[in-house]
Short mmCIF file of C-alpha atoms and ligand atoms in Angstrom, two decimals:
data_model
loop_
_atom_site.label_atom_id
_atom_site.label_comp_id
_atom_site.label_asym_id
_atom_site.label_seq_id
_atom_site.Cartn_x
_atom_site.Cartn_y
_atom_site.Cartn_z
CA MET A 1 0.00 0.00 0.00
CA ALA A 2 2.71 2.36 -1.01
CA TYR A 3 -0.04 3.78 -3.29
CA ARG A 4 2.31 5.60 -5.60
CA ILE A 5 4.97 3.62 -7.36
CA LYS A 6 8.03 5.49 -8.54
CA ASP A 7 9.55 2.85 -10.79
CA LYS A 8 6.44 1.87 -12.75
CA VAL A 9 8.28 -0.15 -15.40
CA GLY A 10 10.21 -2.04 -12.73
CA PHE A 11 6.96 -2.75 -10.89
CA LEU A 12 5.27 -4.11 -14.02
CA VAL A 13 8.25 -6.32 -14.87
CA GLU A 14 8.25 -7.70 -11.33
CA ALA A 15 4.46 -8.15 -11.49
CA SER A 16 4.74 -10.11 -14.76
CA LYS A 17 7.32 -12.42 -13.16
CA ILE A 18 5.09 -13.11 -10.16
CA LEU A 19 2.00 -13.60 -12.33
CA SER A 20 3.68 -16.10 -14.64
CA SER A 21 5.24 -18.11 -11.82
CA SER A 22 2.27 -20.45 -11.35
CA LEU A 23 -0.42 -22.09 -13.44
CA ASP A 24 -2.45 -22.92 -10.38
CA TYR A 25 -5.65 -20.92 -10.71
CA ASN A 26 -6.08 -20.16 -6.99
CA VAL A 27 -2.41 -19.29 -6.52
CA THR A 28 -2.57 -16.89 -9.48
CA LEU A 29 -5.68 -15.15 -8.12
CA LEU A 30 -4.05 -14.74 -4.73
CA SER A 31 -0.83 -13.44 -6.33
CA VAL A 32 -2.80 -10.75 -8.18
CA ALA A 33 -4.64 -9.69 -5.00
CA ARG A 34 -1.44 -9.65 -2.91
CA LEU A 35 0.50 -7.78 -5.58
CA VAL A 36 -2.13 -5.04 -5.67
CA VAL A 37 -2.42 -4.71 -1.89
CA THR A 38 1.33 -4.81 -1.30
CA ASN A 39 1.99 -2.05 -3.81
CA ILE A 40 -0.92 0.23 -4.57
CA ALA A 41 -3.96 -0.41 -2.36
CA ASP A 42 -5.42 -1.13 1.07
CA PHE A 43 -8.01 -3.52 -0.22
CA CYS A 44 -8.71 -5.31 -3.49
CA MET A 45 -11.23 -7.73 -4.96
CA ILE A 46 -11.35 -9.86 -8.08
CA ASP A 47 -14.62 -10.78 -9.79
CA LEU A 48 -14.67 -13.05 -12.80
CA ILE A 49 -17.35 -13.43 -15.45
CA GLY A 50 -18.90 -16.88 -15.41
CA GLU A 51 -21.59 -18.52 -17.49
CA ASN A 52 -24.39 -16.22 -18.68
CA GLY A 53 -22.26 -13.13 -18.02
CA ILE A 54 -22.73 -13.33 -14.24
CA LEU A 55 -19.84 -12.04 -12.13
CA HIS A 56 -18.49 -14.21 -9.32
CA ARG A 57 -16.31 -12.95 -6.50
CA VAL A 58 -13.21 -15.15 -6.51
CA ALA A 59 -10.59 -13.36 -4.40
CA SER A 60 -10.01 -10.46 -2.06
CA HIS A 61 -7.16 -9.19 0.06
CA VAL A 62 -6.87 -6.52 2.71
CA ALA A 63 -3.71 -4.91 4.10
CA ASP A 64 -4.89 -4.31 7.67
CA PRO A 65 -5.12 -7.68 9.51
CA LYS A 66 -7.79 -6.17 11.80
CA LYS A 67 -10.07 -5.69 8.78
CA ARG A 68 -9.82 -9.28 7.50
CA GLU A 69 -13.15 -10.40 8.99
CA ILE A 70 -14.94 -7.33 7.56
CA ALA A 71 -13.30 -7.85 4.17
CA LYS A 72 -14.55 -11.44 4.10
CA GLN A 73 -18.12 -10.12 4.35
CA MET A 74 -17.77 -8.73 0.81
CA PHE A 75 -18.20 -12.35 -0.34
CA ASP A 76 -21.79 -12.10 0.98
CA TYR A 77 -22.45 -9.37 -1.58
CA PRO A 78 -21.32 -10.54 -5.00
CA PRO A 79 -21.62 -7.88 -7.74
CA ASP A 80 -25.20 -6.91 -8.48
CA PRO A 81 -26.17 -5.81 -12.02
CA ARG A 82 -28.42 -3.10 -10.49
CA ASN A 83 -25.36 -1.30 -9.12
CA LYS A 84 -24.14 1.58 -11.28
CA GLU A 85 -20.70 3.12 -11.83
CA ALA A 86 -19.06 0.06 -10.32
CA ILE A 87 -18.03 -3.50 -11.16
CA TYR A 88 -20.85 -4.43 -13.56
CA THR A 89 -20.43 -1.19 -15.49
CA THR A 90 -16.74 -1.95 -16.09
CA ALA A 91 -17.49 -5.60 -16.91
CA SER A 92 -20.09 -4.71 -19.54
CA SER A 93 -18.36 -1.70 -21.08
CA GLY A 94 -14.78 -2.92 -20.71
CA LYS A 95 -13.92 0.61 -19.55
CA PRO A 96 -12.14 1.48 -16.30
CA ILE A 97 -13.75 3.71 -13.68
CA LEU A 98 -11.95 6.06 -11.32
CA ILE A 99 -13.74 7.30 -8.20
CA ALA A 100 -11.21 9.73 -6.73
CA GLN A 101 -13.29 10.50 -3.63
CA VAL A 102 -16.08 8.26 -2.44
CA THR A 103 -19.25 10.18 -1.58
CA ASP A 104 -22.50 8.97 0.01
CA GLU A 105 -24.24 9.78 -3.25
CA TRP A 106 -21.89 7.54 -5.25
CA LEU A 107 -22.08 4.75 -2.64
CA LYS A 108 -25.86 4.68 -3.02
CA LYS A 109 -25.54 4.25 -6.78
CA ALA A 110 -22.72 1.70 -6.48
CA SER A 111 -24.54 -0.49 -3.98
CA LYS A 112 -28.28 -0.93 -3.70
CA ILE A 113 -27.90 -2.98 -0.53
CA PRO A 114 -27.63 -0.99 2.75
CA GLU A 115 -25.76 -3.83 4.52
CA GLU A 116 -23.15 -3.87 1.78
CA ARG A 117 -22.72 -0.10 2.01
CA ASN A 118 -22.19 -0.58 5.72
CA VAL A 119 -19.41 -3.10 5.15
CA LEU A 120 -17.76 -0.74 2.65
CA LYS A 121 -17.92 2.06 5.20
CA LYS A 122 -16.38 -0.19 7.85
CA LEU A 123 -13.58 -0.94 5.41
CA GLY A 124 -13.09 2.82 5.26
CA VAL A 125 -13.19 3.14 1.48
CA ILE A 126 -11.92 6.52 0.25
CA SER A 127 -10.95 6.06 -3.37
CA PHE A 128 -11.78 3.36 -5.96
CA ILE A 129 -10.45 2.07 -9.26
CA PHE A 130 -12.33 -0.54 -11.29
CA VAL A 131 -10.28 -1.98 -14.15
CA PRO A 132 -11.28 -4.72 -16.59
CA LEU A 133 -9.32 -7.95 -16.63
CA LYS A 134 -8.95 -8.77 -20.31
CA SER A 135 -7.62 -11.74 -22.20
CA ARG A 136 -7.87 -12.89 -25.80
CA GLY A 137 -9.73 -9.72 -26.71
CA ARG A 138 -12.55 -10.04 -24.20
CA VAL A 139 -13.32 -8.92 -20.68
CA ILE A 140 -13.01 -11.87 -18.28
CA GLY A 141 -13.52 -9.99 -15.03
CA VAL A 142 -12.93 -6.87 -12.99
CA LEU A 143 -10.18 -5.90 -10.60
CA THR A 144 -11.34 -3.54 -7.84
CA ILE A 145 -8.63 -1.47 -6.19
CA VAL A 146 -9.38 0.50 -3.03
CA SER A 147 -7.50 2.99 -0.90
CA SER A 148 -8.74 3.73 2.58
CA HIS A 149 -6.28 6.44 3.49
CA LYS A 150 -7.98 9.70 4.35
CA ASN A 151 -5.40 11.85 2.60
CA PHE A 152 -5.00 9.79 -0.51
CA SER A 153 -7.03 9.69 -3.71
CA TYR A 154 -6.26 7.78 -6.87
CA SER A 155 -5.42 9.83 -9.95
CA ARG A 156 -5.50 9.29 -13.75
CA ASP A 157 -1.86 8.21 -13.50
CA ASP A 158 -2.75 5.48 -11.01
CA LEU A 159 -5.58 4.39 -13.27
CA THR A 160 -3.15 3.96 -16.19
CA LEU A 161 -0.84 1.84 -14.05
CA ALA A 162 -3.78 -0.22 -12.78
CA GLU A 163 -4.85 -0.86 -16.39
CA GLU A 164 -1.36 -2.05 -17.29
CA LEU A 165 -1.33 -4.36 -14.29
CA ALA A 166 -4.84 -5.64 -15.03
CA SER A 167 -3.96 -6.49 -18.62
CA ARG A 168 -1.10 -8.69 -17.36
CA ALA A 169 -3.22 -10.13 -14.55
CA GLY A 170 -6.09 -10.89 -16.97
CA ILE A 171 -3.85 -13.01 -19.17
CA ALA A 172 -2.34 -14.81 -16.16
CA VAL A 173 -5.77 -15.59 -14.67
CA ASP A 174 -7.15 -16.71 -18.05
CA ASN A 175 -4.15 -18.97 -18.68
CA ALA A 176 -4.48 -20.52 -15.23
CA ARG A 177 -8.20 -21.04 -15.81
CA LEU A 178 -7.61 -22.63 -19.23
CA TYR A 179 -4.95 -24.88 -17.75
CA THR A 180 -7.27 -25.99 -14.92
CA ASP A 181 -10.13 -26.59 -17.39
CA ALA A 182 -7.82 -28.59 -19.65
CA GLN A 183 -6.63 -30.71 -16.76
CA GLU A 184 -10.21 -31.35 -15.66
CA ALA A 185 -11.20 -32.26 -19.22
CA VAL A 186 -8.30 -34.70 -19.49
CA SER A 187 -9.15 -36.39 -16.21
CA THR A 188 -12.87 -36.56 -17.10
CA ARG A 189 -11.93 -38.10 -20.45
CA ASP A 190 -9.56 -40.62 -18.87
CA GLU A 191 -12.17 -41.63 -16.33
CA PHE A 192 -14.78 -41.86 -19.10
CA LEU A 193 -12.52 -44.02 -21.27
CA SER A 194 -11.92 -46.42 -18.43
CA ILE A 195 -15.68 -46.67 -17.72
CA ALA A 196 -16.49 -46.94 -21.43
CA SER A 197 -14.03 -49.73 -22.08
CA HIS A 198 -15.26 -51.59 -19.02
CA GLU A 199 -18.90 -51.13 -20.02
CA LEU A 200 -18.28 -52.23 -23.60
CA ARG A 201 -16.19 -55.20 -22.55
CA THR A 202 -18.81 -56.68 -20.20
CA PRO A 203 -21.47 -57.48 -22.82
CA LEU A 204 -18.78 -58.46 -25.30
CA THR A 205 -17.26 -61.00 -22.91
CA SER A 206 -20.72 -62.36 -22.24
CA ILE A 207 -21.46 -62.63 -25.98
CA LEU A 208 -18.20 -64.47 -26.55
CA LEU A 209 -18.85 -66.93 -23.72
CA GLN A 210 -22.34 -67.59 -25.02
CA VAL A 211 -21.17 -68.13 -28.58
CA GLN A 212 -18.47 -70.49 -27.37
CA ALA A 213 -21.01 -72.40 -25.28
CA VAL A 214 -23.44 -72.60 -28.22
CA LEU A 215 -20.69 -73.95 -30.43
CA LYS A 216 -19.76 -76.53 -27.84
CA ASN A 217 -23.42 -77.55 -27.50
CA ILE A 218 -23.97 -77.78 -31.23
CA ARG A 219 -20.90 -79.97 -31.56
CA LYS A 220 -21.98 -82.17 -28.65
CA ASP A 221 -25.67 -82.30 -29.52
CA SER A 222 -25.29 -82.53 -33.26
CA ASP A 223 -27.03 -85.91 -33.18
CA GLU A 224 -29.58 -85.12 -30.48
CA LYS A 225 -32.67 -82.89 -30.70
CA SER A 226 -32.76 -82.33 -26.90
CA GLY A 227 -30.14 -79.57 -26.97
CA SER A 228 -32.20 -77.19 -29.13
CA GLN A 229 -34.13 -75.48 -26.25
CA ARG A 230 -30.89 -74.73 -24.43
CA ILE A 231 -29.36 -73.39 -27.66
CA ILE A 232 -32.35 -71.07 -28.15
CA GLU A 233 -31.90 -69.71 -24.61
CA MET A 234 -28.25 -69.09 -25.25
CA LEU A 235 -28.93 -67.32 -28.52
CA GLU A 236 -31.54 -65.16 -26.81
CA HIS A 237 -29.00 -64.15 -24.21
CA THR A 238 -26.50 -63.40 -26.96
CA GLU A 239 -29.11 -61.26 -28.71
CA GLN A 240 -29.80 -59.37 -25.49
CA GLN A 241 -26.12 -58.64 -24.84
CA SER A 242 -25.55 -57.62 -28.46
CA LYS A 243 -28.44 -55.17 -28.15
CA ARG A 244 -26.92 -53.73 -25.00
CA LEU A 245 -23.57 -53.34 -26.75
CA ALA A 246 -25.31 -51.70 -29.70
CA ARG A 247 -27.05 -49.28 -27.30
CA LEU A 248 -23.77 -48.33 -25.61
CA ILE A 249 -22.04 -47.77 -28.93
CA ASN A 250 -25.05 -45.81 -30.14
CA ASP A 251 -24.80 -43.55 -27.07
CA LEU A 252 -21.13 -42.90 -27.80
CA LEU A 253 -21.94 -42.11 -31.41
CA ASN A 254 -24.65 -39.71 -30.28
CA VAL A 255 -22.16 -37.91 -28.08
CA SER A 256 -19.78 -37.43 -31.00
CA VAL A 257 -22.65 -36.34 -33.29
CA ILE A 258 -23.62 -33.68 -30.73
CA ALA A 259 -19.99 -32.61 -30.17
CA THR A 260 -19.59 -31.93 -33.87
CA GLY A 261 -22.93 -30.08 -34.06
CA ARG A 262 -24.51 -32.60 -36.40
CA LEU A 263 -27.66 -33.39 -34.39
CA ASN A 264 -30.37 -33.13 -37.04
CA LEU A 265 -34.01 -33.49 -36.18
CA GLU A 266 -36.45 -35.29 -38.43
CA LYS A 267 -39.72 -33.78 -37.32
CA GLU A 268 -43.15 -35.29 -37.80
CA ARG A 269 -46.56 -35.22 -36.08
CA VAL A 270 -46.17 -37.02 -32.76
CA ASP A 271 -48.80 -37.80 -30.11
CA LEU A 272 -46.94 -37.65 -26.79
CA SER A 273 -49.27 -40.07 -24.98
CA ASP A 274 -48.99 -42.64 -27.77
CA LEU A 275 -45.22 -42.26 -27.74
CA VAL A 276 -44.97 -42.86 -23.99
CA LYS A 277 -47.23 -45.92 -24.32
CA GLU A 278 -45.06 -47.25 -27.15
CA VAL A 279 -41.91 -46.88 -25.04
CA LEU A 280 -43.58 -48.64 -22.09
CA LYS A 281 -44.73 -51.46 -24.37
CA ARG A 282 -41.21 -51.87 -25.73
CA PHE A 283 -39.83 -52.07 -22.19
CA SER A 284 -42.45 -54.70 -21.24
CA MET A 285 -41.46 -56.89 -24.20
CA GLN A 286 -37.79 -56.92 -23.25
CA PRO A 287 -36.39 -60.09 -21.71
CA LYS A 288 -35.57 -57.91 -18.65
CA PRO A 289 -38.60 -55.63 -18.25
CA LEU A 290 -38.67 -52.63 -15.86
CA ARG A 291 -38.47 -53.81 -12.26
CA ILE A 292 -40.45 -50.82 -10.99
CA PRO A 293 -44.23 -50.36 -11.26
CA VAL A 294 -45.21 -47.48 -13.55
CA ILE A 295 -48.18 -45.20 -12.84
CA LEU A 296 -49.26 -43.33 -15.96
CA LYS A 297 -51.29 -40.13 -15.56
CA GLY A 298 -52.85 -37.93 -18.25
CA ALA A 299 -52.30 -40.47 -21.02
CA GLU A 300 -55.93 -40.11 -22.16
CA SER A 301 -55.24 -36.56 -23.36
CA THR A 302 -54.20 -35.93 -26.95
CA ILE A 303 -51.14 -33.73 -27.05
CA VAL A 304 -49.74 -33.52 -30.52
CA GLY A 305 -46.54 -31.73 -31.49
CA PHE A 306 -44.14 -31.56 -34.38
CA TRP A 307 -41.09 -33.36 -33.04
CA ASP A 308 -38.42 -35.96 -33.87
CA LYS A 309 -40.15 -39.14 -32.75
CA VAL A 310 -37.10 -41.40 -32.64
CA ARG A 311 -35.06 -38.91 -30.64
CA LEU A 312 -37.87 -38.23 -28.15
CA GLU A 313 -38.31 -41.96 -27.73
CA GLN A 314 -34.63 -42.09 -26.84
CA VAL A 315 -35.10 -39.37 -24.19
CA ILE A 316 -38.10 -41.09 -22.59
CA SER A 317 -36.28 -44.45 -22.62
CA ASN A 318 -33.24 -42.85 -20.98
CA LEU A 319 -35.28 -41.28 -18.19
CA LEU A 320 -37.26 -44.47 -17.60
CA SER A 321 -34.11 -46.62 -17.56
CA ASN A 322 -32.63 -44.23 -14.99
CA ALA A 323 -35.79 -44.32 -12.85
CA ASN A 324 -35.54 -48.10 -13.04
CA LYS A 325 -31.81 -48.15 -12.26
CA TYR A 326 -31.80 -45.57 -9.45
CA GLY A 327 -35.41 -46.08 -8.29
CA ARG A 328 -34.80 -48.67 -5.51
CA GLY A 329 -37.65 -50.74 -6.93
CA LYS A 330 -40.26 -48.15 -5.93
CA SER A 331 -42.98 -46.95 -8.26
CA VAL A 332 -42.38 -44.30 -10.91
CA THR A 333 -45.07 -41.86 -11.99
CA ILE A 334 -45.27 -40.52 -15.53
CA LYS A 335 -47.49 -37.47 -16.03
CA ILE A 336 -48.43 -36.00 -19.38
CA LYS A 337 -50.16 -32.64 -19.60
CA LYS A 338 -50.54 -29.46 -21.60
CA ASP A 339 -49.47 -26.14 -20.09
CA LYS A 340 -50.20 -23.07 -22.20
CA ASN A 341 -48.13 -23.60 -25.36
CA ASP A 342 -46.05 -26.46 -24.00
CA ALA A 343 -46.41 -30.20 -23.78
CA VAL A 344 -45.17 -31.30 -20.37
CA LEU A 345 -43.83 -34.73 -19.48
CA ILE A 346 -42.93 -35.46 -15.87
CA ILE A 347 -41.08 -38.59 -14.76
CA GLN A 348 -40.97 -38.90 -11.00
CA ASP A 349 -39.28 -41.67 -9.05
CA LYS A 350 -38.90 -42.38 -5.34
CA GLY A 351 -35.35 -43.61 -5.62
CA ILE A 352 -31.93 -42.69 -4.27
CA GLY A 353 -32.18 -39.00 -5.32
CA ILE A 354 -29.31 -36.78 -6.39
CA LYS A 355 -27.06 -34.65 -4.17
CA GLU A 356 -27.40 -30.92 -4.78
CA GLU A 357 -23.78 -30.55 -5.88
CA TYR A 358 -24.35 -33.14 -8.64
CA GLN A 359 -27.68 -31.76 -9.83
CA LYS A 360 -26.01 -29.07 -11.90
CA ILE A 361 -23.40 -31.26 -13.57
CA ILE A 362 -25.15 -34.52 -14.40
CA PHE A 363 -26.54 -33.03 -17.63
CA GLU A 364 -22.94 -32.56 -18.78
CA ARG A 365 -21.04 -35.05 -20.88
CA PHE A 366 -19.61 -38.05 -18.96
CA LYS A 367 -20.62 -36.62 -15.59
CA ARG A 368 -22.07 -39.05 -13.05
CA GLY A 369 -23.38 -38.69 -9.54
CA VAL A 370 -22.73 -42.29 -8.50
CA SER A 371 -19.77 -44.61 -8.49
CA GLY A 372 -19.24 -47.12 -11.27
CA ARG A 373 -18.94 -49.85 -8.64
CA ASP A 374 -22.51 -49.30 -7.43
CA TYR A 375 -24.29 -48.39 -10.67
CA ARG A 376 -23.14 -49.10 -14.19
CA GLY A 377 -23.37 -46.46 -16.89
CA LEU A 378 -21.42 -44.11 -19.14
CA GLY A 379 -22.82 -40.82 -17.82
CA VAL A 380 -24.08 -39.69 -21.22
CA GLY A 381 -27.84 -40.43 -21.09
CA LEU A 382 -28.90 -37.13 -19.52
CA TYR A 383 -26.42 -35.19 -21.66
CA ILE A 384 -27.89 -36.64 -24.85
CA SER A 385 -31.44 -36.15 -23.51
CA ARG A 386 -30.87 -32.47 -22.74
CA GLN A 387 -29.28 -31.84 -26.13
CA ILE A 388 -32.24 -33.45 -27.88
CA ILE A 389 -34.82 -31.50 -25.83
CA GLU A 390 -32.99 -28.19 -26.32
CA ALA A 391 -32.67 -28.85 -30.06
CA HIS A 392 -36.50 -28.94 -30.02
CA GLY A 393 -36.55 -25.55 -28.27
CA GLY A 394 -37.62 -27.21 -25.01
CA THR A 395 -36.22 -27.59 -21.52
CA ILE A 396 -35.46 -30.42 -19.14
CA THR A 397 -35.26 -29.65 -15.43
CA LEU A 398 -34.65 -31.63 -12.30
CA GLU A 399 -35.84 -31.54 -8.72
CA SER A 400 -34.39 -34.05 -6.35
CA LYS A 401 -33.76 -34.87 -2.70
CA VAL A 402 -31.32 -37.51 -1.55
CA GLY A 403 -33.19 -40.57 -0.31
CA LYS A 404 -36.56 -39.18 -1.46
CA GLY A 405 -36.39 -39.38 -5.25
CA SER A 406 -36.00 -37.38 -8.43
CA THR A 407 -38.41 -35.60 -10.73
CA PHE A 408 -37.43 -34.79 -14.31
CA THR A 409 -39.70 -32.33 -16.13
CA ILE A 410 -39.58 -31.94 -19.88
CA ARG A 411 -41.30 -29.01 -21.59
CA LEU A 412 -41.66 -29.12 -25.35
CA PRO A 413 -43.10 -26.23 -27.35
CA LEU A 414 -46.27 -27.20 -29.17
CA LYS A 415 -45.86 -24.55 -31.86
P1 ADP B 501 -25.57 -42.86 -16.22
O1 ADP B 501 -26.86 -43.30 -15.60
O2 ADP B 501 -25.04 -43.76 -17.27
O3 ADP B 501 -24.54 -42.50 -15.19
P2 ADP B 501 -26.96 -40.41 -17.08
O4 ADP B 501 -26.44 -39.30 -17.90
O5 ADP B 501 -28.23 -41.03 -17.50
O6 ADP B 501 -25.81 -41.48 -17.03
O7 ADP B 501 -27.10 -39.89 -15.59
C1 ADP B 501 -26.06 -39.13 -15.01
C2 ADP B 501 -26.11 -39.27 -13.50
O8 ADP B 501 -27.29 -38.69 -13.00
C3 ADP B 501 -26.10 -40.69 -12.98
O9 ADP B 501 -24.78 -41.18 -12.87
C4 ADP B 501 -26.80 -40.55 -11.63
O10 ADP B 501 -25.86 -40.12 -10.67
C5 ADP B 501 -27.75 -39.40 -11.86
N1 ADP B 501 -29.16 -39.81 -12.13
C6 ADP B 501 -29.79 -39.79 -13.32
N2 ADP B 501 -31.09 -40.15 -13.18
C7 ADP B 501 -31.28 -40.39 -11.87
C8 ADP B 501 -32.41 -40.79 -11.06
N3 ADP B 501 -33.61 -41.02 -11.61
N4 ADP B 501 -32.22 -40.93 -9.73
C9 ADP B 501 -31.01 -40.69 -9.17
N5 ADP B 501 -29.91 -40.32 -9.87
C10 ADP B 501 -30.04 -40.16 -11.19
#
């Protein structure tokens, strides 16, 4: 908190060295915050733009150890788009803001929440700089720099230095984020490949064993008729396992079709109730039918839309298979109804439920909320389902409580 740096070039060179010394995302964020507070500020915060343009507070640092607890409270008030002349304004315009002297009037514009204004006052904010963190030509976040010294206000000169620092910090943070994402992607892929190979090998081994047994039987029973029933059973098992293998491979193909943006819909007139009944009939004709009772509600209504029948069938089958797999043998309720301009399909089970932390990610590719030891699967069913529903302009949402069950709601536009 020297505030004014004499050797600006030297400071920026040193800053670049510190910023490039780690690819660990959290270490880099902390380095930026420390660098700012050690050299030009009493307090600083970093907010990064996440999905849907929403800013998330990711780091803060305060010089005065007595103010640490107060500073932490700023995490209770992440940036609010209603606030003006502050973080969101810099994030959306990409332009820095200098508030040389904080006034009550400005504070009221910059924070609509009285409690937050209180925390800022306790921090003793006097002068503010908001600078955009930029990388690869776009704003990725905002660096907030604060002085709380009564006799010190930031100037245009300080703003220029802060911008220089932020442009280096932006690249460092972005690189660390990309590196972390890449590492996560690699480990998800590795885990997926190990599950996929295991999943594909199981039916294949079973097919091989069955074929070998059939061959042995045919050779042994070539003169006797009595072996034919046993051979039929074996061939049926082989057929079942081959179908399972085909389904798994089909799922993987679907994932690659979606990844390359080639998911085409072949739309036709579809009656939702008839479609659900067809899927249920198909399940009942399988050698291993659903082990959970199904209660069907609203199937008497005619709800007709213009959709891809085969793909929707796939979605309903996926959700029913999951209800069967994770449903602890308890009944599943399927509801079909019309709501304004949407067809609504609800599949509700009373099974194991899904932890809150998993609810957001299980619609992503290869993400699972259970271990492969307890429940088999590739973690692509919900991903494919969501992609199909969204390609129709619809939505799929989830409500779930651990131990109580899960409810998946699909809304499909009728027009
Ligand atoms: P898979 O079942 O092969 O893992 P999905 O994409 O169909 O793949 O599901 C992803 C994850 O979502 C599952 O691993 C499981 O944790 C969770 N899940 C899906 N449906 C249900 C359900 N009805 N009840 C509880 N958990 C579910």
